[in-house]
């Protein structure tokens, strides 16, 4: 006897269909803003509608492009250390979602660094995708591209000024979620961390407390 078919509620099924369309997107090749993406697209977005925390990141790097798993690289190791979670917890997509500003690896610049996120992704998809994560209560804004999109004028002072104002930003309006700005965890930012020791001394413990509360509440609710 076959197992009974599992049916998603209409809203959840609609959201999964949206993410499927995102993962099949080819706009950066077929209708690009400027030069087309120089390789085959591989959009990377992760999360279920039940997610409580959303990471608004920059764009996949070379390793993530190869694996299809967000933050599957040394930057992810550093981000998980900041958050105080292990890999299995980080990749529990019932609880944590990752939605980069650019879904595909944008390619490398002349110096071997990642290019900025593709400009097609956010106008095409971002509002729709974020609207589907109705259970999110905290968004981690990783890097200046996400901060500019989500904070607008509040991020005009640059990354250091924005991240330094994390207390004010976190305590801001919380309908329906709060936001916490972070630097990008790339190892290229090691010098920034050394120049701004307050981040690891003050911001990281607050981040870990927020994450731990969210995780505990999620697990309690799920039984």
GROMACS .gro file of C-alpha atoms in nm:
model
  223
    1UNK     CA    1   0.000   0.000   0.000
    2UNK     CA    2   0.152   0.333  -0.101
    3UNK     CA    3   0.209   0.609   0.151
    4UNK     CA    4  -0.055   0.882   0.160
    5UNK     CA    5   0.029   1.188  -0.047
    6UNK     CA    6   0.152   1.482   0.156
    7UNK     CA    7  -0.025   1.800   0.054
    8UNK     CA    8   0.109   2.142   0.140
    9UNK     CA    9  -0.137   2.414   0.237
   10UNK     CA   10  -0.213   2.635  -0.063
   11UNK     CA   11  -0.002   2.923   0.070
   12UNK     CA   12   0.302   2.703   0.137
   13UNK     CA   13   0.266   2.534  -0.202
   14UNK     CA   14   0.249   2.874  -0.370
   15UNK     CA   15   0.564   2.985  -0.191
   16UNK     CA   16   0.750   2.669  -0.290
   17UNK     CA   17   0.643   2.731  -0.649
   18UNK     CA   18   0.785   3.084  -0.626
   19UNK     CA   19   1.120   2.953  -0.502
   20UNK     CA   20   1.122   2.699  -0.785
   21UNK     CA   21   1.080   2.984  -1.034
   22UNK     CA   22   1.365   3.173  -0.867
   23UNK     CA   23   1.592   2.870  -0.891
   24UNK     CA   24   1.512   2.841  -1.261
   25UNK     CA   25   1.569   3.212  -1.330
   26UNK     CA   26   1.791   3.308  -1.625
   27UNK     CA   27   1.723   3.682  -1.646
   28UNK     CA   28   2.093   3.769  -1.605
   29UNK     CA   29   2.166   3.570  -1.923
   30UNK     CA   30   1.855   3.630  -2.129
   31UNK     CA   31   1.758   3.988  -2.033
   32UNK     CA   32   2.064   4.126  -1.854
   33UNK     CA   33   2.122   4.473  -1.719
   34UNK     CA   34   2.453   4.539  -1.891
   35UNK     CA   35   2.679   4.248  -1.984
   36UNK     CA   36   2.522   3.904  -1.939
   37UNK     CA   37   2.639   3.666  -1.669
   38UNK     CA   38   2.953   3.500  -1.812
   39UNK     CA   39   2.854   3.149  -1.703
   40UNK     CA   40   2.544   2.939  -1.655
   41UNK     CA   41   2.316   3.075  -1.380
   42UNK     CA   42   2.277   2.879  -1.060
   43UNK     CA   43   2.046   3.078  -0.832
   44UNK     CA   44   2.102   3.001  -0.465
   45UNK     CA   45   1.820   3.072  -0.221
   46UNK     CA   46   1.729   2.860   0.080
   47UNK     CA   47   1.453   2.848   0.338
   48UNK     CA   48   1.102   2.734   0.418
   49UNK     CA   49   0.805   2.956   0.490
   50UNK     CA   50   0.840   2.869   0.860
   51UNK     CA   51   1.185   3.034   0.889
   52UNK     CA   52   1.229   3.272   1.184
   53UNK     CA   53   1.566   3.423   1.088
   54UNK     CA   54   1.659   3.540   0.740
   55UNK     CA   55   2.013   3.614   0.627
   56UNK     CA   56   2.014   3.888   0.364
   57UNK     CA   57   2.355   3.830   0.214
   58UNK     CA   58   2.554   3.953  -0.085
   59UNK     CA   59   2.591   3.687  -0.359
   60UNK     CA   60   2.729   3.334  -0.387
   61UNK     CA   61   3.104   3.289  -0.427
   62UNK     CA   62   3.283   3.026  -0.631
   63UNK     CA   63   3.242   2.744  -0.377
   64UNK     CA   64   2.874   2.817  -0.324
   65UNK     CA   65   2.823   2.830  -0.700
   66UNK     CA   66   2.973   2.480  -0.718
   67UNK     CA   67   2.778   2.329  -0.426
   68UNK     CA   68   2.452   2.525  -0.440
   69UNK     CA   69   2.464   2.558  -0.060
   70UNK     CA   70   2.480   2.913   0.082
   71UNK     CA   71   2.784   3.000   0.293
   72UNK     CA   72   2.944   2.665   0.217
   73UNK     CA   73   3.291   2.822   0.244
   74UNK     CA   74   3.528   2.986   0.497
   75UNK     CA   75   3.299   3.292   0.511
   76UNK     CA   76   3.023   3.061   0.627
   77UNK     CA   77   3.248   2.915   0.895
   78UNK     CA   78   3.309   3.263   1.030
   79UNK     CA   79   2.940   3.358   1.011
   80UNK     CA   80   2.840   3.042   1.197
   81UNK     CA   81   3.099   3.122   1.466
   82UNK     CA   82   2.956   3.473   1.501
   83UNK     CA   83   2.605   3.327   1.532
   84UNK     CA   84   2.714   3.051   1.772
   85UNK     CA   85   2.563   2.765   1.567
   86UNK     CA   86   2.698   2.451   1.404
   87UNK     CA   87   2.648   2.351   1.040
   88UNK     CA   88   2.344   2.131   1.099
   89UNK     CA   89   2.165   2.407   1.287
   90UNK     CA   90   2.264   2.666   1.028
   91UNK     CA   91   2.126   2.454   0.746
   92UNK     CA   92   1.795   2.379   0.917
   93UNK     CA   93   1.593   2.566   0.658
   94UNK     CA   94   1.271   2.529   0.857
   95UNK     CA   95   1.421   2.788   1.093
   96UNK     CA   96   1.681   2.984   0.894
   97UNK     CA   97   1.657   3.123   0.542
   98UNK     CA   98   1.923   3.275   0.317
   99UNK     CA   99   1.823   3.522   0.048
  100UNK     CA  100   2.121   3.697  -0.118
  101UNK     CA  101   2.091   4.027  -0.300
  102UNK     CA  102   2.215   3.850  -0.613
  103UNK     CA  103   2.112   3.487  -0.644
  104UNK     CA  104   2.393   3.379  -0.877
  105UNK     CA  105   2.772   3.395  -0.852
  106UNK     CA  106   2.849   3.721  -1.037
  107UNK     CA  107   3.199   3.629  -1.153
  108UNK     CA  108   3.541   3.767  -1.060
  109UNK     CA  109   3.695   4.107  -1.111
  110UNK     CA  110   4.044   4.170  -1.248
  111UNK     CA  111   4.198   4.129  -0.902
  112UNK     CA  112   4.031   3.795  -0.836
  113UNK     CA  113   3.763   3.929  -0.603
  114UNK     CA  114   3.391   3.870  -0.645
  115UNK     CA  115   3.204   4.121  -0.858
  116UNK     CA  116   2.905   4.303  -0.702
  117UNK     CA  117   2.572   4.120  -0.694
  118UNK     CA  118   2.389   4.114  -1.024
  119UNK     CA  119   2.147   4.404  -1.055
  120UNK     CA  120   1.863   4.201  -1.209
  121UNK     CA  121   1.780   3.983  -0.907
  122UNK     CA  122   1.651   4.224  -0.645
  123UNK     CA  123   1.402   4.418  -0.863
  124UNK     CA  124   1.278   4.096  -1.021
  125UNK     CA  125   1.234   3.878  -0.714
  126UNK     CA  126   1.321   4.027  -0.377
  127UNK     CA  127   0.987   4.173  -0.268
  128UNK     CA  128   0.800   3.856  -0.367
  129UNK     CA  129   1.042   3.624  -0.190
  130UNK     CA  130   1.061   3.826   0.131
  131UNK     CA  131   0.682   3.851   0.143
  132UNK     CA  132   0.667   3.471   0.147
  133UNK     CA  133   0.874   3.445   0.465
  134UNK     CA  134   0.589   3.555   0.688
  135UNK     CA  135   0.731   3.394   1.005
  136UNK     CA  136   1.064   3.580   0.993
  137UNK     CA  137   1.124   3.797   1.299
  138UNK     CA  138   1.492   3.887   1.253
  139UNK     CA  139   1.685   3.972   0.936
  140UNK     CA  140   2.064   3.970   0.947
  141UNK     CA  141   2.193   4.225   0.696
  142UNK     CA  142   2.530   4.087   0.587
  143UNK     CA  143   2.733   4.348   0.399
  144UNK     CA  144   2.665   4.688   0.255
  145UNK     CA  145   2.450   4.578  -0.042
  146UNK     CA  146   2.187   4.423   0.183
  147UNK     CA  147   2.210   4.715   0.425
  148UNK     CA  148   2.148   4.971   0.152
  149UNK     CA  149   1.847   4.779   0.021
  150UNK     CA  150   1.680   4.718   0.357
  151UNK     CA  151   1.781   5.032   0.549
  152UNK     CA  152   1.785   5.295   0.278
  153UNK     CA  153   1.900   5.631   0.411
  154UNK     CA  154   2.001   5.476   0.743
  155UNK     CA  155   2.287   5.300   0.563
  156UNK     CA  156   2.419   5.606   0.378
  157UNK     CA  157   2.705   5.652   0.623
  158UNK     CA  158   2.879   5.337   0.501
  159UNK     CA  159   2.925   4.991   0.643
  160UNK     CA  160   3.127   5.079   0.953
  161UNK     CA  161   2.886   5.354   1.060
  162UNK     CA  162   2.585   5.131   0.992
  163UNK     CA  163   2.718   4.829   1.180
  164UNK     CA  164   2.832   5.050   1.470
  165UNK     CA  165   2.470   5.168   1.501
  166UNK     CA  166   2.347   4.809   1.544
  167UNK     CA  167   2.185   4.876   1.882
  168UNK     CA  168   1.968   5.157   1.746
  169UNK     CA  169   1.883   4.963   1.433
  170UNK     CA  170   1.797   4.644   1.623
  171UNK     CA  171   1.578   4.839   1.864
  172UNK     CA  172   1.392   5.008   1.577
  173UNK     CA  173   1.044   4.926   1.448
  174UNK     CA  174   0.972   4.554   1.468
  175UNK     CA  175   0.664   4.516   1.247
  176UNK     CA  176   0.690   4.244   1.138
  177UNK     CA  177   1.063   4.191   1.201
  178UNK     CA  178   1.379   4.351   1.336
  179UNK     CA  179   1.708   4.387   1.152
  180UNK     CA  180   2.071   4.357   1.263
  181UNK     CA  181   2.354   4.481   1.036
  182UNK     CA  182   2.676   4.279   1.012
  183UNK     CA  183   2.996   4.308   0.810
  184UNK     CA  184   3.053   4.043   0.549
  185UNK     CA  185   3.231   3.745   0.711
  186UNK     CA  186   3.479   3.716   0.424
  187UNK     CA  187   3.839   3.662   0.532
  188UNK     CA  188   3.917   3.970   0.323
  189UNK     CA  189   3.756   4.166   0.609
  190UNK     CA  190   4.000   4.044   0.875
  191UNK     CA  191   4.169   4.385   0.877
  192UNK     CA  192   3.831   4.550   0.936
  193UNK     CA  193   3.768   4.325   1.236
  194UNK     CA  194   4.107   4.412   1.382
  195UNK     CA  195   4.037   4.783   1.333
  196UNK     CA  196   3.691   4.753   1.492
  197UNK     CA  197   3.732   4.526   1.797
  198UNK     CA  198   3.400   4.647   1.939
  199UNK     CA  199   3.222   4.426   1.682
  200UNK     CA  200   3.340   4.094   1.823
  201UNK     CA  201   3.332   4.225   2.181
  202UNK     CA  202   2.982   4.374   2.172
  203UNK     CA  203   2.786   4.291   1.858
  204UNK     CA  204   2.871   3.921   1.833
  205UNK     CA  205   2.749   3.832   2.187
  206UNK     CA  206   2.423   4.018   2.119
  207UNK     CA  207   2.388   3.834   1.788
  208UNK     CA  208   2.443   3.498   1.956
  209UNK     CA  209   2.183   3.579   2.221
  210UNK     CA  210   1.928   3.672   1.953
  211UNK     CA  211   1.999   3.355   1.758
  212UNK     CA  212   1.982   3.133   2.067
  213UNK     CA  213   1.646   3.282   2.169
  214UNK     CA  214   1.506   3.234   1.820
  215UNK     CA  215   1.624   2.875   1.801
  216UNK     CA  216   1.491   2.785   2.144
  217UNK     CA  217   1.152   2.940   2.071
  218UNK     CA  218   1.132   2.759   1.736
  219UNK     CA  219   1.216   2.420   1.888
  220UNK     CA  220   0.969   2.471   2.172
  221UNK     CA  221   0.694   2.561   1.929
  222UNK     CA  222   0.770   2.261   1.708
  223UNK     CA  223   0.771   2.032   2.012
   0.00000   0.00000   0.00000
